[in-house]
Amino acid sequence: MYCCCSGCARCTAPAAARVIVRAASDTALEPEAAAAALAPEPCGYELYQKSLLGVPWPSDYGDASSDDLSSEWDSDAAEPPSASAPATPVKPSGWRKLRSIVQWTPFFQTYKKKRYLWIQLAGHQGNFKAGPEQGTILKKLCPKEELCFQALMRDVLRPYVPEYKGHFTADDGEQYLQLQDLLGDFTSPCVMDCKIGVRTYLEDELAKAKEKPKLRRDMYDKMIQIDPLAPTDEEHRLKGVTKPRYMVWRETISSTATLGFRIEGIRQADGRSSKDFKTTKAREQVAEAFREFTAGYPHAIPKYIQRLKAIRATLEVSEFFATHEVIGSSLLFVHDASNANVWLIDFAKTTRLPSGLAIDHASRWVVSNHEDGYLVGVNNLLSIFKQVHQQQQQQQS
Ligand code: I3P
């Protein structure tokens, strides 16, 4: 059923996770060059996939995110049609009810007398609204994320994350984090969200899923929209897949498992936006998306490269980075006609490492070692941006 072989396309995934910054400096190779040079090696994903086999076959259907109350991201798929509802109706969780009450509405933001439409490219819809102060937005409170922001405000990474301005309680009692609006200083910005890391699933989420396995119909529906052949016969029969199964499948059809990041969404200056990157997997496909994203803005790529290098150097000395497993977090790329910048965003699934445990964010993940492959993603992003830039310079000369 699930792949446990040692040589198929899925199992080549974590090769990138073996890129180690230290190794690169020992051999005088640029880390991103080392990332590119490493040939895919089988088996990296094997353990991850095997661990899924430990999830008992569920008899119960779950709602979107009902197994993950701290979940920060939302599915952008439509609700499953009622005709295909599970045989036993499921009582919606409190979180689910809450989420369906708060619908996502793009809102207008005003900053420095400019008025612009603020949009969310990725993540759980309905989580944001305009902030009470100019230049701020409100993000629905996730206590885990708040702890991260509090720590980040005391860390060397502070210039690379949105400024955290504290708690905000709305009139209806809903709690929010008040954050710097990263789009505030741009005019008609182009925005790209890349989710970083070789996996998008927390170890304790996997453990939870093993204890209480649930079938997700919405995830089954999203799966067959992309590849009707992806579910097993049993999954087709039940019209459901477990969340770990879906998450790993998503990682392997995109560039997450191989390159340590994936494009979640891109919005162009004219407001056109696309989330159509679920199967953008090969390095060249990603490079093409970067070319399109930056077309007409020649200053953007050099600025992105500079900023990514600064981010990488800062990560290496950051206390926060040394002590956290960073899952489901993104790098947000923003440019307009005169500027370009990158920030680390979204920490709802970023967790403090168990005490005494250290990770290098680049070694292969095996169950319980907590490696997240964050630096694999940063190195590959840098490497691809550099490649695109060099090609563009060669074409011009
Ligand atoms: C979603 C994506 C999110 C995940 C969400 C998935 O799939 O993998 O990361 O949220 O789970 O539906 P897709 O991008 O294909 O729409 P978490 O990272 O918070 O687990 P959810 O539906 O349980 O929120």
Short mmCIF file of N, CA, C and O in Angstrom, two decimals, residues 128-170:
data_model
loop_
_atom_site.label_atom_id
_atom_site.label_comp_id
_atom_site.label_asym_id
_atom_site.label_seq_id
_atom_site.Cartn_x
_atom_site.Cartn_y
_atom_site.Cartn_z
N PHE A 128 -6.71 36.24 9.17
CA PHE A 128 -6.14 37.59 9.20
C PHE A 128 -7.20 38.67 9.09
O PHE A 128 -8.23 38.48 8.45
N LYS A 129 -6.92 39.81 9.70
CA LYS A 129 -7.69 41.01 9.40
C LYS A 129 -6.82 42.25 9.63
O LYS A 129 -5.72 42.14 10.18
N ALA A 130 -7.33 43.39 9.17
CA ALA A 130 -6.55 44.62 9.28
C ALA A 130 -6.28 44.93 10.75
O ALA A 130 -7.13 44.70 11.62
N GLY A 131 -5.09 45.47 11.01
CA GLY A 131 -4.71 45.78 12.39
C GLY A 131 -5.27 47.12 12.86
O GLY A 131 -5.64 47.95 12.04
N PRO A 132 -5.29 47.33 14.18
CA PRO A 132 -5.82 48.59 14.72
C PRO A 132 -4.87 49.76 14.46
O PRO A 132 -5.29 50.91 14.42
N GLU A 133 -3.57 49.46 14.30
CA GLU A 133 -2.61 50.53 14.00
C GLU A 133 -2.19 50.41 12.55
O GLU A 133 -2.11 49.31 12.02
N GLN A 134 -1.86 51.56 11.95
CA GLN A 134 -1.41 51.53 10.57
C GLN A 134 -0.15 50.67 10.45
O GLN A 134 0.69 50.66 11.33
N GLY A 135 -0.07 49.96 9.34
CA GLY A 135 1.12 49.15 9.11
C GLY A 135 1.11 47.85 9.90
O GLY A 135 2.15 47.19 10.02
N THR A 136 -0.03 47.48 10.45
CA THR A 136 -0.09 46.20 11.17
C THR A 136 -1.25 45.35 10.65
O THR A 136 -2.22 45.88 10.09
N ILE A 137 -1.13 44.06 10.83
CA ILE A 137 -2.23 43.15 10.56
C ILE A 137 -2.48 42.31 11.82
O ILE A 137 -1.59 42.19 12.67
N LEU A 138 -3.66 41.74 11.90
CA LEU A 138 -3.97 40.87 13.03
C LEU A 138 -4.04 39.44 12.54
O LEU A 138 -4.66 39.15 11.51
N LYS A 139 -3.38 38.55 13.25
CA LYS A 139 -3.41 37.13 12.90
C LYS A 139 -4.01 36.38 14.08
O LYS A 139 -3.60 36.61 15.23
N LYS A 140 -4.94 35.51 13.80
CA LYS A 140 -5.62 34.79 14.87
C LYS A 140 -4.59 34.12 15.78
O LYS A 140 -3.61 33.52 15.30
N LEU A 141 -4.79 34.24 17.08
CA LEU A 141 -3.81 33.76 18.05
C LEU A 141 -3.64 32.25 18.00
O LEU A 141 -4.61 31.50 18.05
N CYS A 142 -2.38 31.85 17.89
CA CYS A 142 -2.03 30.46 18.11
C CYS A 142 -0.95 30.55 19.20
O CYS A 142 0.10 31.16 18.98
N PRO A 143 -1.22 30.01 20.40
CA PRO A 143 -0.29 30.21 21.52
C PRO A 143 1.14 29.78 21.20
O PRO A 143 2.10 30.42 21.63
N LYS A 144 1.27 28.71 20.42
CA LYS A 144 2.60 28.21 20.07
C LYS A 144 3.35 29.25 19.22
O LYS A 144 4.53 29.48 19.39
N GLU A 145 2.60 29.86 18.31
CA GLU A 145 3.22 30.87 17.44
C GLU A 145 3.59 32.11 18.25
O GLU A 145 4.62 32.74 18.02
N GLU A 146 2.74 32.46 19.22
CA GLU A 146 3.04 33.63 20.04
C GLU A 146 4.36 33.43 20.80
O GLU A 146 5.20 34.33 20.87
N LEU A 147 4.54 32.21 21.34
CA LEU A 147 5.79 31.93 22.05
C LEU A 147 6.98 32.13 21.12
O LEU A 147 8.02 32.67 21.51
N CYS A 148 6.82 31.69 19.87
CA CYS A 148 7.91 31.86 18.90
C CYS A 148 8.20 33.33 18.66
O CYS A 148 9.36 33.76 18.68
N PHE A 149 7.14 34.13 18.46
CA PHE A 149 7.37 35.55 18.20
C PHE A 149 8.03 36.23 19.40
O PHE A 149 8.91 37.07 19.24
N GLN A 150 7.59 35.83 20.60
CA GLN A 150 8.21 36.44 21.79
C GLN A 150 9.71 36.13 21.82
O GLN A 150 10.54 37.00 22.07
N ALA A 151 10.06 34.87 21.51
CA ALA A 151 11.47 34.49 21.51
C ALA A 151 12.21 35.18 20.35
O ALA A 151 13.35 35.64 20.51
N LEU A 152 11.54 35.28 19.19
CA LEU A 152 12.20 35.88 18.03
C LEU A 152 12.49 37.37 18.22
O LEU A 152 13.46 37.89 17.68
N MET A 153 11.65 38.04 19.01
CA MET A 153 11.89 39.47 19.26
C MET A 153 13.16 39.69 20.10
O MET A 153 13.66 40.79 20.18
N ARG A 154 13.66 38.60 20.71
CA ARG A 154 14.90 38.72 21.51
C ARG A 154 16.07 38.05 20.79
O ARG A 154 17.14 37.87 21.37
N ASP A 155 15.86 37.63 19.55
CA ASP A 155 16.86 36.83 18.84
C ASP A 155 17.50 37.63 17.70
O ASP A 155 16.92 38.62 17.24
N VAL A 156 18.65 37.15 17.25
CA VAL A 156 19.31 37.83 16.11
C VAL A 156 18.46 37.76 14.83
O VAL A 156 18.69 38.50 13.88
N LEU A 157 17.48 36.88 14.81
CA LEU A 157 16.62 36.77 13.62
C LEU A 157 15.57 37.89 13.53
O LEU A 157 14.86 37.99 12.54
N ARG A 158 15.49 38.71 14.57
CA ARG A 158 14.42 39.72 14.62
C ARG A 158 14.27 40.54 13.33
O ARG A 158 13.15 40.76 12.86
N PRO A 159 15.38 41.00 12.69
CA PRO A 159 15.18 41.81 11.47
C PRO A 159 14.61 41.02 10.30
O PRO A 159 14.25 41.61 9.28
N TYR A 160 14.54 39.72 10.45
CA TYR A 160 14.11 38.88 9.32
C TYR A 160 12.71 38.31 9.51
O TYR A 160 12.27 37.46 8.73
N VAL A 161 12.03 38.74 10.57
CA VAL A 161 10.65 38.27 10.80
C VAL A 161 9.75 39.50 10.97
O VAL A 161 10.25 40.58 11.30
N PRO A 162 8.43 39.37 10.77
CA PRO A 162 7.58 40.52 11.01
C PRO A 162 7.66 40.92 12.48
O PRO A 162 7.73 40.07 13.36
N GLU A 163 7.66 42.21 12.70
CA GLU A 163 7.72 42.73 14.07
C GLU A 163 6.46 42.30 14.83
O GLU A 163 5.34 42.45 14.32
N TYR A 164 6.65 41.75 16.03
CA TYR A 164 5.50 41.33 16.84
C TYR A 164 5.17 42.46 17.80
O TYR A 164 6.02 42.89 18.58
N LYS A 165 3.94 42.94 17.72
CA LYS A 165 3.58 44.12 18.52
C LYS A 165 2.65 43.78 19.67
O LYS A 165 2.01 44.66 20.23
N GLY A 166 2.54 42.50 19.98
CA GLY A 166 1.75 42.10 21.15
C GLY A 166 0.38 41.54 20.79
O GLY A 166 0.02 41.39 19.64
N HIS A 167 -0.33 41.27 21.86
CA HIS A 167 -1.65 40.66 21.83
C HIS A 167 -2.73 41.68 21.47
O HIS A 167 -2.61 42.83 21.85
N PHE A 168 -3.78 41.26 20.83
CA PHE A 168 -4.90 42.19 20.61
C PHE A 168 -6.20 41.41 20.80
O PHE A 168 -6.37 40.32 20.24
N THR A 169 -7.09 41.95 21.61
CA THR A 169 -8.39 41.29 21.79
C THR A 169 -9.45 42.10 21.05
O THR A 169 -9.63 43.29 21.32
N ALA A 170 -10.11 41.46 20.11
CA ALA A 170 -11.13 42.15 19.32
C ALA A 170 -12.41 42.33 20.15
O ALA A 170 -12.55 41.73 21.23
#
